[in-house]
Amino acid sequence: MRTRVEPVTPASLREAGALIRAGELVGMPTETVYGLGANALDARAVLRVFEAKGRPADNPLIVHVADRDAILPLVREIPLAAERLMDAFWPGPMTLVLPKADCIPDAVSAGLSTVGIRLPGSEAARALIRAAGRPIAAPSGNRSGRPSPTTAVHMLEDMDGRIPLILDAGPCAVGVESSVIDATGPVPVILRPGGVTPEMVARVAGDVRVDPHVMRPLSEGETARSPGMKYRHYAPKAKTVVYRGLGAPEAIRRRYDEAETAGERPVILGLNDRGYGARAFISLGGADRPQDAAARLFSALREADARGATLALCEAVDEKGIGLAVMNRMGRAAGFDIVDV
Ligand code: TXA
Ligand code: MG
Protein backbone atom coordinates (compact mmCIF):
# COMPACT_ATOMS: atom_id res chain seq x y z
CA MET A 1 0.00 0.00 0.00
CA ARG A 2 1.22 3.48 -0.85
CA THR A 3 0.51 6.17 1.77
CA ARG A 4 -0.53 9.52 0.33
CA VAL A 5 -0.17 12.82 2.21
CA GLU A 6 -2.82 15.35 1.13
CA PRO A 7 -3.59 18.89 2.28
CA VAL A 8 -6.99 19.39 3.90
CA THR A 9 -9.44 20.32 1.13
CA PRO A 10 -13.13 19.54 0.59
CA ALA A 11 -12.07 16.75 -1.78
CA SER A 12 -9.50 15.17 0.57
CA LEU A 13 -11.98 15.41 3.46
CA ARG A 14 -14.62 13.62 1.38
CA GLU A 15 -12.17 10.89 0.50
CA ALA A 16 -10.94 10.55 4.09
CA GLY A 17 -14.51 10.40 5.39
CA ALA A 18 -15.35 7.63 2.93
CA LEU A 19 -12.22 5.68 3.93
CA ILE A 20 -13.21 5.87 7.62
CA ARG A 21 -16.72 4.66 6.81
CA ALA A 22 -15.23 1.79 4.82
CA GLY A 23 -13.25 0.64 7.88
CA GLU A 24 -9.87 2.05 6.71
CA LEU A 25 -7.40 4.12 8.74
CA VAL A 26 -6.64 7.81 8.11
CA GLY A 27 -3.93 10.11 9.51
CA MET A 28 -5.83 12.84 11.34
CA PRO A 29 -4.27 16.20 12.17
CA THR A 30 -5.23 17.63 15.57
CA GLU A 31 -3.99 20.56 17.65
CA THR A 32 -2.05 18.16 19.92
CA VAL A 33 -0.43 15.50 17.72
CA TYR A 34 -1.38 13.61 14.55
CA GLY A 35 -3.73 10.70 15.24
CA LEU A 36 -4.35 7.35 13.56
CA GLY A 37 -8.11 7.50 13.02
CA ALA A 38 -10.70 4.76 12.56
CA ASN A 39 -14.47 4.44 12.87
CA ALA A 40 -14.88 4.17 16.65
CA LEU A 41 -18.05 2.07 16.32
CA ASP A 42 -16.45 -0.53 14.02
CA ALA A 43 -14.54 -3.14 16.06
CA ARG A 44 -12.72 -4.49 12.99
CA ALA A 45 -11.48 -1.04 11.99
CA VAL A 46 -10.32 -0.44 15.56
CA LEU A 47 -8.36 -3.70 15.60
CA ARG A 48 -6.48 -2.50 12.51
CA VAL A 49 -5.36 0.55 14.51
CA PHE A 50 -3.71 -1.69 17.09
CA GLU A 51 -2.09 -3.68 14.30
CA ALA A 52 -0.77 -0.66 12.38
CA LYS A 53 0.69 0.87 15.54
CA GLY A 54 1.97 -2.36 17.05
CA ARG A 55 0.05 -1.33 20.15
CA PRO A 56 -0.70 -3.68 23.05
CA ALA A 57 -4.41 -4.58 23.07
CA ASP A 58 -4.87 -3.57 26.72
CA ASN A 59 -4.18 0.13 26.04
CA PRO A 60 -7.50 1.88 25.22
CA LEU A 61 -8.12 4.48 22.48
CA ILE A 62 -9.62 7.97 22.73
CA VAL A 63 -12.88 8.61 20.86
CA HIS A 64 -13.06 11.97 19.05
CA VAL A 65 -16.31 13.81 18.35
CA ALA A 66 -17.09 17.01 16.44
CA ASP A 67 -19.76 18.40 18.77
CA ARG A 68 -21.10 18.00 22.29
CA ASP A 69 -24.35 16.26 21.32
CA ALA A 70 -22.43 13.44 19.70
CA ILE A 71 -21.21 12.35 23.15
CA LEU A 72 -24.60 11.47 24.55
CA PRO A 73 -24.94 8.05 22.88
CA LEU A 74 -21.31 7.17 23.78
CA VAL A 75 -21.43 7.50 27.58
CA ARG A 76 -23.74 6.33 30.36
CA GLU A 77 -23.44 9.45 32.46
CA ILE A 78 -21.89 12.92 32.52
CA PRO A 79 -21.08 13.97 36.10
CA LEU A 80 -21.41 17.66 36.93
CA ALA A 81 -17.64 18.21 37.21
CA ALA A 82 -17.23 16.74 33.72
CA GLU A 83 -19.91 19.04 32.36
CA ARG A 84 -18.06 22.06 33.76
CA LEU A 85 -14.76 20.94 32.24
CA MET A 86 -16.41 20.49 28.84
CA ASP A 87 -17.90 23.99 29.04
CA ALA A 88 -14.52 25.46 29.90
CA PHE A 89 -12.05 23.55 27.73
CA TRP A 90 -13.79 22.05 24.70
CA PRO A 91 -13.07 22.21 21.87
CA GLY A 92 -9.49 21.69 23.03
CA PRO A 93 -6.64 19.44 24.19
CA MET A 94 -8.59 17.60 26.90
CA THR A 95 -9.83 13.99 27.04
CA LEU A 96 -12.42 13.08 29.66
CA VAL A 97 -12.70 9.51 30.92
CA LEU A 98 -16.40 8.72 31.44
CA PRO A 99 -18.53 5.59 31.97
CA LYS A 100 -18.90 4.04 28.53
CA ALA A 101 -22.12 3.07 26.73
CA ASP A 102 -22.52 -0.39 25.18
CA CYS A 103 -22.12 0.88 21.60
CA ILE A 104 -18.37 1.41 22.22
CA PRO A 105 -16.60 -1.79 21.15
CA ASP A 106 -14.46 -3.49 23.80
CA ALA A 107 -11.49 -3.10 21.45
CA VAL A 108 -11.69 0.69 21.91
CA SER A 109 -11.88 0.65 25.69
CA ALA A 110 -9.57 -2.36 26.06
CA GLY A 111 -12.23 -4.01 28.17
CA LEU A 112 -12.53 -1.13 30.67
CA SER A 113 -15.98 0.14 31.71
CA THR A 114 -14.91 3.68 30.78
CA VAL A 115 -14.06 5.51 27.57
CA GLY A 116 -11.90 8.57 26.90
CA ILE A 117 -13.74 11.23 24.86
CA ARG A 118 -12.26 14.31 23.20
CA LEU A 119 -13.70 17.22 21.21
CA PRO A 120 -10.57 18.50 19.47
CA GLY A 121 -9.80 22.17 18.95
CA SER A 122 -8.43 21.52 15.48
CA GLU A 123 -10.80 22.64 12.73
CA ALA A 124 -9.35 19.98 10.41
CA ALA A 125 -9.98 17.19 12.92
CA ARG A 126 -13.58 18.23 13.42
CA ALA A 127 -14.10 18.53 9.66
CA LEU A 128 -12.81 14.96 9.20
CA ILE A 129 -15.12 13.62 11.94
CA ARG A 130 -18.06 15.37 10.27
CA ALA A 131 -17.06 14.07 6.85
CA ALA A 132 -16.93 10.53 8.27
CA GLY A 133 -20.27 10.96 10.01
CA ARG A 134 -18.90 8.76 12.81
CA PRO A 135 -16.96 9.30 16.03
CA ILE A 136 -13.28 8.61 15.32
CA ALA A 137 -11.10 6.49 17.60
CA ALA A 138 -7.53 7.72 17.32
CA PRO A 139 -4.34 7.09 19.22
CA SER A 140 -1.29 9.15 18.39
CA GLY A 141 -0.10 8.27 14.88
CA ASN A 142 3.33 6.90 15.83
CA ARG A 143 4.42 3.27 15.92
CA SER A 144 4.12 2.14 19.52
CA GLY A 145 7.02 3.34 21.70
CA ARG A 146 8.11 6.12 19.29
CA PRO A 147 7.67 9.86 19.85
CA SER A 148 4.19 11.07 18.80
CA PRO A 149 4.10 12.76 15.35
CA THR A 150 3.63 16.52 15.31
CA THR A 151 3.86 16.83 11.51
CA ALA A 152 2.42 14.79 8.64
CA VAL A 153 5.96 13.86 7.59
CA HIS A 154 6.71 12.42 11.04
CA MET A 155 3.54 10.37 10.80
CA LEU A 156 4.55 9.17 7.34
CA GLU A 157 7.92 8.02 8.76
CA ASP A 158 6.07 5.63 11.06
CA MET A 159 3.03 4.68 8.97
CA ASP A 160 4.29 4.60 5.36
CA GLY A 161 2.78 1.59 3.61
CA ARG A 162 0.42 0.80 6.48
CA ILE A 163 -2.44 3.27 5.80
CA PRO A 164 -3.84 4.84 2.61
CA LEU A 165 -3.99 8.54 3.56
CA ILE A 166 -2.65 11.18 5.93
CA LEU A 167 -4.31 14.60 5.96
CA ASP A 168 -1.72 17.36 6.35
CA ALA A 169 -2.77 20.46 8.30
CA GLY A 170 0.76 21.62 9.13
CA PRO A 171 2.63 21.31 12.44
CA CYS A 172 0.53 20.76 15.58
CA ALA A 173 0.13 23.90 17.70
CA VAL A 174 0.22 22.24 21.14
CA GLY A 175 2.68 19.45 20.38
CA VAL A 176 1.99 17.14 23.35
CA GLU A 177 -1.06 14.89 23.56
CA SER A 178 -4.27 15.91 25.31
CA SER A 179 -4.67 15.97 29.06
CA VAL A 180 -6.40 12.72 30.05
CA ILE A 181 -8.68 13.41 32.99
CA ASP A 182 -10.70 10.82 34.91
CA ALA A 183 -14.01 12.63 35.33
CA THR A 184 -16.01 9.68 36.69
CA GLY A 185 -15.89 10.98 40.28
CA PRO A 186 -16.47 14.33 42.02
CA VAL A 187 -12.78 15.36 41.92
CA PRO A 188 -11.11 15.22 38.48
CA VAL A 189 -7.90 13.18 38.38
CA ILE A 190 -5.25 14.01 35.78
CA LEU A 191 -3.95 10.72 34.42
CA ARG A 192 -1.83 12.29 31.69
CA PRO A 193 -0.93 16.01 31.76
CA GLY A 194 -1.35 18.10 28.63
CA GLY A 195 -2.43 21.49 27.34
CA VAL A 196 -5.24 21.74 29.90
CA THR A 197 -3.13 22.09 33.04
CA PRO A 198 -3.87 21.10 36.68
CA GLU A 199 -4.10 24.81 37.51
CA MET A 200 -6.77 25.30 34.81
CA VAL A 201 -8.76 22.26 35.96
CA ALA A 202 -8.68 23.34 39.62
CA ARG A 203 -9.98 26.79 38.71
CA VAL A 204 -13.04 25.28 37.01
CA ALA A 205 -13.72 22.17 39.10
CA GLY A 206 -12.70 23.60 42.48
CA ASP A 207 -10.28 20.75 43.06
CA VAL A 208 -7.95 18.46 41.12
CA ARG A 209 -5.68 15.52 41.77
CA VAL A 210 -2.68 14.55 39.68
CA ASP A 211 -1.99 10.83 39.49
CA PRO A 212 1.38 10.20 41.18
CA HIS A 213 2.61 8.20 38.18
CA VAL A 214 2.78 11.32 36.07
CA MET A 215 6.33 11.87 37.30
CA ARG A 216 7.45 8.41 38.36
CA PRO A 217 7.35 4.92 36.86
CA LEU A 218 5.03 2.19 38.11
CA SER A 219 6.74 -0.09 40.57
CA GLU A 220 6.36 -3.84 40.34
CA GLY A 221 2.88 -5.10 41.19
CA GLU A 222 1.24 -1.65 40.90
CA THR A 223 -1.66 -1.37 38.46
CA ALA A 224 -1.98 1.63 36.18
CA ARG A 225 -5.09 3.77 36.38
CA SER A 226 -4.41 4.67 32.79
CA PRO A 227 -3.01 1.64 30.95
CA GLY A 228 -0.73 3.84 28.82
CA MET A 229 1.32 4.64 31.92
CA LYS A 230 2.93 1.26 32.03
CA TYR A 231 4.48 1.28 28.58
CA ARG A 232 7.81 2.63 27.43
CA HIS A 233 7.10 5.74 25.43
CA TYR A 234 8.54 8.46 23.25
CA ALA A 235 11.94 6.88 23.41
CA PRO A 236 14.55 7.79 20.82
CA LYS A 237 17.22 5.23 19.98
CA ALA A 238 19.79 7.28 21.89
CA LYS A 239 20.21 6.72 25.61
CA THR A 240 18.26 9.60 27.09
CA VAL A 241 18.94 11.37 30.40
CA VAL A 242 17.17 14.37 31.93
CA TYR A 243 18.98 16.97 34.07
CA ARG A 244 16.81 19.01 36.41
CA GLY A 245 17.67 21.96 38.64
CA LEU A 246 19.81 25.08 38.61
CA GLY A 247 22.97 23.06 37.97
CA ALA A 248 21.53 21.39 34.85
CA PRO A 249 23.36 23.35 32.12
CA GLU A 250 26.72 22.86 33.78
CA ALA A 251 26.11 19.15 34.44
CA ILE A 252 24.98 18.68 30.83
CA ARG A 253 28.08 20.44 29.46
CA ARG A 254 30.33 18.24 31.59
CA ARG A 255 28.57 14.99 30.66
CA TYR A 256 28.60 15.99 26.98
CA ASP A 257 32.34 16.62 26.96
CA GLU A 258 33.09 13.36 28.78
CA ALA A 259 30.86 11.41 26.39
CA GLU A 260 32.45 12.98 23.34
CA THR A 261 35.93 12.19 24.63
CA ALA A 262 34.79 8.59 25.12
CA GLY A 263 33.80 8.41 21.43
CA GLU A 264 30.05 8.76 21.87
CA ARG A 265 27.78 11.05 19.82
CA PRO A 266 25.99 13.22 22.38
CA VAL A 267 23.37 15.82 21.60
CA ILE A 268 21.78 18.39 23.91
CA LEU A 269 18.02 19.04 23.95
CA GLY A 270 18.05 22.24 25.91
CA LEU A 271 16.89 25.78 26.44
CA ASN A 272 18.38 28.80 24.69
CA ASP A 273 21.24 30.86 26.11
CA ARG A 274 22.63 28.23 28.49
CA GLY A 275 26.20 28.44 27.27
CA TYR A 276 26.19 25.16 25.33
CA GLY A 277 28.46 26.84 22.78
CA ALA A 278 29.41 24.77 19.74
CA ARG A 279 28.13 21.47 21.16
CA ALA A 280 25.44 19.61 19.14
CA PHE A 281 22.24 21.30 20.26
CA ILE A 282 18.51 21.05 19.51
CA SER A 283 16.58 23.97 20.96
CA LEU A 284 13.48 23.53 23.10
CA GLY A 285 13.00 27.31 23.10
CA GLY A 286 13.35 29.93 25.82
CA ALA A 287 13.17 29.17 29.54
CA ASP A 288 10.13 31.42 29.96
CA ARG A 289 8.13 29.69 27.18
CA PRO A 290 7.26 26.11 28.21
CA GLN A 291 4.63 26.05 25.44
CA ASP A 292 7.50 26.16 22.93
CA ALA A 293 9.19 23.20 24.64
CA ALA A 294 5.84 21.35 24.35
CA ALA A 295 5.57 22.17 20.66
CA ARG A 296 9.18 21.11 19.96
CA LEU A 297 9.92 18.14 22.24
CA PHE A 298 8.72 15.27 20.04
CA SER A 299 10.35 16.57 16.88
CA ALA A 300 13.54 17.20 18.90
CA LEU A 301 13.55 13.54 20.02
CA ARG A 302 13.13 12.45 16.39
CA GLU A 303 15.86 14.85 15.31
CA ALA A 304 18.24 13.32 17.88
CA ASP A 305 17.77 9.97 16.12
CA ALA A 306 18.08 11.51 12.66
CA ARG A 307 21.46 12.92 13.68
CA GLY A 308 22.61 9.49 14.81
CA ALA A 309 23.08 10.56 18.43
CA THR A 310 23.95 7.84 20.93
CA LEU A 311 23.28 10.00 24.00
CA ALA A 312 20.53 12.64 24.36
CA LEU A 313 21.04 15.03 27.28
CA CYS A 314 17.76 16.81 28.04
CA GLU A 315 17.36 19.97 30.09
CA ALA A 316 14.28 19.99 32.32
CA VAL A 317 11.75 22.82 32.26
CA ASP A 318 9.71 24.02 35.25
CA GLU A 319 6.84 21.66 36.07
CA LYS A 320 4.37 24.55 36.11
CA GLY A 321 1.47 24.83 33.65
CA ILE A 322 2.14 22.89 30.45
CA GLY A 323 5.68 22.32 31.77
CA LEU A 324 4.28 19.32 33.69
CA ALA A 325 3.23 17.72 30.39
CA VAL A 326 6.67 18.41 28.91
CA MET A 327 8.38 16.84 31.91
CA ASN A 328 6.06 13.82 31.88
CA ARG A 329 6.98 13.10 28.23
CA MET A 330 10.69 13.88 28.72
CA GLY A 331 10.76 11.71 31.86
CA ARG A 332 9.18 8.82 30.02
CA ALA A 333 11.47 9.20 27.01
CA ALA A 334 14.34 8.82 29.49
CA GLY A 335 12.71 5.91 31.34
CA PHE A 336 12.60 8.41 34.24
CA ASP A 337 16.41 8.61 34.32
CA ILE A 338 16.30 12.07 35.89
CA VAL A 339 19.35 13.60 37.56
CA ASP A 340 18.67 16.37 40.08
CA VAL A 341 21.53 18.86 40.16
O1 TXA B 1 -4.02 14.38 22.02
C1 TXA B 1 -4.36 13.19 22.04
O2 TXA B 1 -4.96 12.69 23.01
C2 TXA B 1 -4.03 12.33 20.82
C3 TXA B 1 -4.77 12.89 19.62
C4 TXA B 1 -4.67 12.02 18.39
O3 TXA B 1 -6.11 13.15 19.96
N1 TXA B 1 -4.34 10.95 21.07
C5 TXA B 1 -3.58 10.20 21.92
O4 TXA B 1 -4.00 8.88 22.04
O5 TXA B 1 -2.63 10.61 22.53
P1 TXA B 1 -3.08 7.73 22.66
O6 TXA B 1 -3.83 6.48 22.39
O7 TXA B 1 -1.71 7.81 22.11
O8 TXA B 1 -3.10 7.99 24.20
C6 TXA B 1 -4.28 7.80 24.94
C7 TXA B 1 -3.96 7.66 26.40
C8 TXA B 1 -3.31 6.35 26.74
O9 TXA B 1 -2.30 6.57 27.70
C9 TXA B 1 -4.46 5.54 27.33
O10 TXA B 1 -4.02 4.57 28.26
C10 TXA B 1 -5.31 6.62 27.97
O11 TXA B 1 -5.19 7.73 27.11
N2 TXA B 1 -6.73 6.22 28.02
C11 TXA B 1 -7.57 6.08 26.98
N3 TXA B 1 -8.76 5.66 27.40
C12 TXA B 1 -8.70 5.55 28.75
C13 TXA B 1 -9.60 5.15 29.78
N4 TXA B 1 -10.85 4.75 29.49
N5 TXA B 1 -9.16 5.17 31.07
C14 TXA B 1 -7.90 5.57 31.35
N6 TXA B 1 -7.00 5.94 30.42
C15 TXA B 1 -7.38 5.92 29.14
MG1 MG C 1 0.35 7.71 22.10
XYZ file of C-alpha atoms and ligand atoms in Angstrom:
375
model
C 0.000 0.000 0.000
C 1.222 3.485 -0.850
C 0.509 6.168 1.765
C -0.533 9.523 0.328
C -0.170 12.820 2.208
C -2.817 15.351 1.133
C -3.589 18.885 2.278
C -6.992 19.394 3.904
C -9.441 20.317 1.125
C -13.127 19.541 0.590
C -12.074 16.752 -1.781
C -9.502 15.166 0.565
C -11.975 15.406 3.455
C -14.617 13.622 1.382
C -12.171 10.895 0.502
C -10.943 10.545 4.085
C -14.506 10.398 5.394
C -15.353 7.628 2.933
C -12.216 5.682 3.933
C -13.207 5.873 7.618
C -16.725 4.660 6.815
C -15.230 1.791 4.825
C -13.247 0.638 7.880
C -9.874 2.048 6.714
C -7.395 4.118 8.739
C -6.637 7.807 8.109
C -3.930 10.106 9.507
C -5.833 12.840 11.336
C -4.272 16.199 12.169
C -5.233 17.629 15.566
C -3.986 20.563 17.655
C -2.050 18.155 19.923
C -0.432 15.503 17.724
C -1.378 13.610 14.554
C -3.727 10.697 15.244
C -4.353 7.350 13.556
C -8.108 7.505 13.016
C -10.702 4.757 12.562
C -14.474 4.443 12.870
C -14.878 4.168 16.655
C -18.046 2.069 16.322
C -16.451 -0.534 14.021
C -14.541 -3.135 16.061
C -12.725 -4.490 12.987
C -11.476 -1.045 11.987
C -10.319 -0.441 15.558
C -8.359 -3.700 15.598
C -6.476 -2.499 12.514
C -5.362 0.550 14.507
C -3.715 -1.692 17.093
C -2.091 -3.683 14.296
C -0.768 -0.660 12.376
C 0.688 0.871 15.536
C 1.969 -2.357 17.045
C 0.047 -1.328 20.149
C -0.696 -3.683 23.053
C -4.414 -4.585 23.074
C -4.870 -3.568 26.722
C -4.184 0.132 26.040
C -7.504 1.881 25.218
C -8.121 4.478 22.485
C -9.618 7.972 22.726
C -12.883 8.609 20.860
C -13.055 11.967 19.053
C -16.314 13.806 18.355
C -17.086 17.010 16.435
C -19.756 18.398 18.769
C -21.097 17.997 22.289
C -24.354 16.264 21.322
C -22.433 13.440 19.698
C -21.208 12.353 23.148
C -24.604 11.474 24.552
C -24.939 8.051 22.880
C -21.313 7.169 23.776
C -21.432 7.501 27.583
C -23.738 6.334 30.359
C -23.442 9.453 32.464
C -21.890 12.916 32.515
C -21.085 13.968 36.100
C -21.407 17.655 36.928
C -17.640 18.215 37.211
C -17.229 16.745 33.721
C -19.912 19.044 32.361
C -18.059 22.063 33.764
C -14.764 20.942 32.245
C -16.407 20.491 28.841
C -17.898 23.985 29.042
C -14.519 25.463 29.901
C -12.050 23.547 27.728
C -13.794 22.050 24.705
C -13.067 22.212 21.873
C -9.489 21.692 23.025
C -6.636 19.444 24.186
C -8.588 17.600 26.895
C -9.825 13.990 27.045
C -12.423 13.077 29.660
C -12.696 9.508 30.922
C -16.398 8.716 31.437
C -18.533 5.587 31.966
C -18.904 4.040 28.526
C -22.115 3.067 26.726
C -22.519 -0.391 25.185
C -22.115 0.878 21.602
C -18.374 1.412 22.224
C -16.605 -1.788 21.149
C -14.456 -3.492 23.800
C -11.494 -3.099 21.453
C -11.688 0.692 21.915
C -11.880 0.654 25.693
C -9.569 -2.358 26.056
C -12.228 -4.007 28.169
C -12.533 -1.127 30.675
C -15.981 0.140 31.714
C -14.914 3.683 30.784
C -14.058 5.513 27.568
C -11.904 8.569 26.899
C -13.745 11.230 24.860
C -12.264 14.308 23.201
C -13.698 17.216 21.211
C -10.566 18.503 19.469
C -9.797 22.171 18.954
C -8.432 21.524 15.478
C -10.802 22.639 12.734
C -9.353 19.984 10.408
C -9.977 17.194 12.922
C -13.583 18.234 13.423
C -14.095 18.529 9.655
C -12.812 14.963 9.204
C -15.121 13.621 11.936
C -18.065 15.371 10.273
C -17.065 14.069 6.847
C -16.933 10.532 8.268
C -20.266 10.964 10.013
C -18.902 8.761 12.810
C -16.964 9.299 16.030
C -13.283 8.607 15.324
C -11.104 6.491 17.602
C -7.532 7.724 17.318
C -4.341 7.088 19.217
C -1.291 9.154 18.392
C -0.104 8.267 14.884
C 3.330 6.901 15.832
C 4.418 3.274 15.916
C 4.118 2.143 19.524
C 7.015 3.337 21.697
C 8.110 6.116 19.290
C 7.667 9.861 19.851
C 4.191 11.073 18.796
C 4.100 12.762 15.352
C 3.629 16.521 15.312
C 3.859 16.831 11.507
C 2.419 14.786 8.642
C 5.964 13.861 7.588
C 6.712 12.421 11.042
C 3.544 10.367 10.802
C 4.545 9.172 7.344
C 7.924 8.020 8.762
C 6.070 5.632 11.057
C 3.029 4.684 8.965
C 4.288 4.598 5.361
C 2.785 1.585 3.606
C 0.417 0.798 6.481
C -2.439 3.270 5.798
C -3.844 4.840 2.611
C -3.992 8.537 3.556
C -2.646 11.179 5.928
C -4.310 14.597 5.963
C -1.725 17.361 6.352
C -2.771 20.464 8.301
C 0.762 21.616 9.128
C 2.630 21.315 12.445
C 0.531 20.762 15.583
C 0.129 23.900 17.697
C 0.216 22.240 21.143
C 2.680 19.453 20.382
C 1.991 17.143 23.348
C -1.062 14.888 23.565
C -4.269 15.911 25.310
C -4.668 15.970 29.056
C -6.400 12.722 30.053
C -8.682 13.409 32.995
C -10.695 10.821 34.906
C -14.007 12.626 35.333
C -16.012 9.685 36.690
C -15.886 10.983 40.278
C -16.474 14.331 42.016
C -12.779 15.359 41.916
C -11.112 15.224 38.485
C -7.898 13.184 38.377
C -5.252 14.014 35.781
C -3.953 10.721 34.425
C -1.834 12.293 31.686
C -0.929 16.013 31.764
C -1.348 18.102 28.632
C -2.428 21.486 27.343
C -5.235 21.739 29.898
C -3.131 22.090 33.043
C -3.873 21.100 36.677
C -4.098 24.814 37.509
C -6.769 25.300 34.810
C -8.763 22.263 35.963
C -8.682 23.345 39.619
C -9.983 26.792 38.714
C -13.045 25.283 37.005
C -13.724 22.166 39.098
C -12.701 23.603 42.478
C -10.282 20.753 43.060
C -7.955 18.455 41.121
C -5.681 15.518 41.771
C -2.676 14.551 39.680
C -1.990 10.827 39.486
C 1.385 10.197 41.181
C 2.614 8.197 38.185
C 2.779 11.319 36.068
C 6.325 11.872 37.304
C 7.451 8.412 38.362
C 7.353 4.920 36.856
C 5.029 2.187 38.112
C 6.738 -0.088 40.574
C 6.365 -3.841 40.339
C 2.879 -5.101 41.187
C 1.241 -1.650 40.901
C -1.661 -1.370 38.463
C -1.984 1.631 36.176
C -5.086 3.768 36.378
C -4.409 4.668 32.791
C -3.012 1.644 30.947
C -0.727 3.842 28.818
C 1.325 4.635 31.920
C 2.926 1.256 32.027
C 4.477 1.279 28.585
C 7.807 2.634 27.431
C 7.099 5.743 25.428
C 8.537 8.464 23.252
C 11.943 6.876 23.412
C 14.555 7.791 20.815
C 17.219 5.232 19.980
C 19.791 7.279 21.888
C 20.213 6.717 25.605
C 18.258 9.601 27.092
C 18.945 11.368 30.397
C 17.171 14.369 31.931
C 18.982 16.968 34.068
C 16.815 19.005 36.411
C 17.674 21.961 38.643
C 19.809 25.077 38.610
C 22.967 23.061 37.971
C 21.529 21.391 34.850
C 23.356 23.352 32.120
C 26.722 22.859 33.783
C 26.106 19.150 34.442
C 24.980 18.682 30.835
C 28.076 20.441 29.464
C 30.334 18.241 31.588
C 28.574 14.994 30.665
C 28.595 15.995 26.985
C 32.337 16.620 26.963
C 33.094 13.356 28.776
C 30.865 11.407 26.390
C 32.449 12.984 23.343
C 35.930 12.190 24.633
C 34.790 8.592 25.121
C 33.801 8.410 21.431
C 30.049 8.758 21.867
C 27.785 11.053 19.817
C 25.988 13.219 22.379
C 23.367 15.816 21.597
C 21.780 18.394 23.907
C 18.019 19.040 23.946
C 18.050 22.242 25.909
C 16.892 25.780 26.436
C 18.385 28.796 24.685
C 21.243 30.856 26.112
C 22.625 28.231 28.494
C 26.198 28.444 27.275
C 26.188 25.163 25.334
C 28.463 26.838 22.780
C 29.410 24.767 19.739
C 28.127 21.468 21.162
C 25.438 19.615 19.136
C 22.239 21.300 20.257
C 18.508 21.049 19.512
C 16.576 23.966 20.962
C 13.481 23.526 23.105
C 13.004 27.313 23.096
C 13.350 29.928 25.818
C 13.173 29.173 29.545
C 10.134 31.423 29.957
C 8.126 29.686 27.183
C 7.264 26.106 28.207
C 4.634 26.047 25.437
C 7.504 26.160 22.934
C 9.186 23.200 24.641
C 5.843 21.350 24.352
C 5.569 22.168 20.657
C 9.176 21.114 19.955
C 9.923 18.140 22.236
C 8.720 15.266 20.038
C 10.352 16.574 16.880
C 13.541 17.199 18.902
C 13.554 13.541 20.017
C 13.128 12.449 16.392
C 15.863 14.855 15.314
C 18.242 13.319 17.880
C 17.775 9.972 16.118
C 18.077 11.509 12.662
C 21.460 12.922 13.683
C 22.606 9.494 14.814
C 23.083 10.565 18.427
C 23.953 7.839 20.935
C 23.281 10.004 23.997
C 20.530 12.643 24.356
C 21.039 15.034 27.276
C 17.759 16.813 28.040
C 17.360 19.973 30.088
C 14.281 19.990 32.322
C 11.748 22.819 32.257
C 9.707 24.021 35.251
C 6.841 21.661 36.072
C 4.367 24.547 36.112
C 1.474 24.826 33.652
C 2.144 22.889 30.455
C 5.679 22.316 31.771
C 4.277 19.325 33.693
C 3.232 17.721 30.393
C 6.668 18.412 28.910
C 8.380 16.835 31.915
C 6.062 13.819 31.885
C 6.979 13.097 28.232
C 10.688 13.882 28.722
C 10.763 11.712 31.857
C 9.180 8.817 30.020
C 11.472 9.195 27.008
C 14.342 8.822 29.491
C 12.708 5.913 31.343
C 12.598 8.414 34.238
C 16.405 8.605 34.321
C 16.296 12.071 35.892
C 19.355 13.603 37.557
C 18.671 16.370 40.083
C 21.534 18.864 40.159
O -4.024 14.376 22.015
C -4.362 13.192 22.037
O -4.962 12.692 23.005
C -4.032 12.330 20.822
C -4.772 12.893 19.618
C -4.666 12.024 18.392
O -6.114 13.154 19.965
N -4.341 10.950 21.071
C -3.585 10.197 21.924
O -3.999 8.876 22.042
O -2.631 10.613 22.526
P -3.078 7.731 22.657
O -3.834 6.483 22.391
O -1.711 7.806 22.105
O -3.096 7.992 24.196
C -4.280 7.795 24.941
C -3.965 7.662 26.396
C -3.306 6.347 26.736
O -2.300 6.566 27.697
C -4.456 5.538 27.326
O -4.018 4.574 28.261
C -5.310 6.617 27.968
O -5.191 7.730 27.111
N -6.726 6.225 28.018
C -7.572 6.076 26.977
N -8.764 5.660 27.396
C -8.701 5.551 28.748
C -9.596 5.146 29.777
N -10.847 4.752 29.494
N -9.160 5.175 31.069
C -7.899 5.565 31.350
N -6.998 5.940 30.423
C -7.385 5.925 29.142
Mg 0.350 7.710 22.105
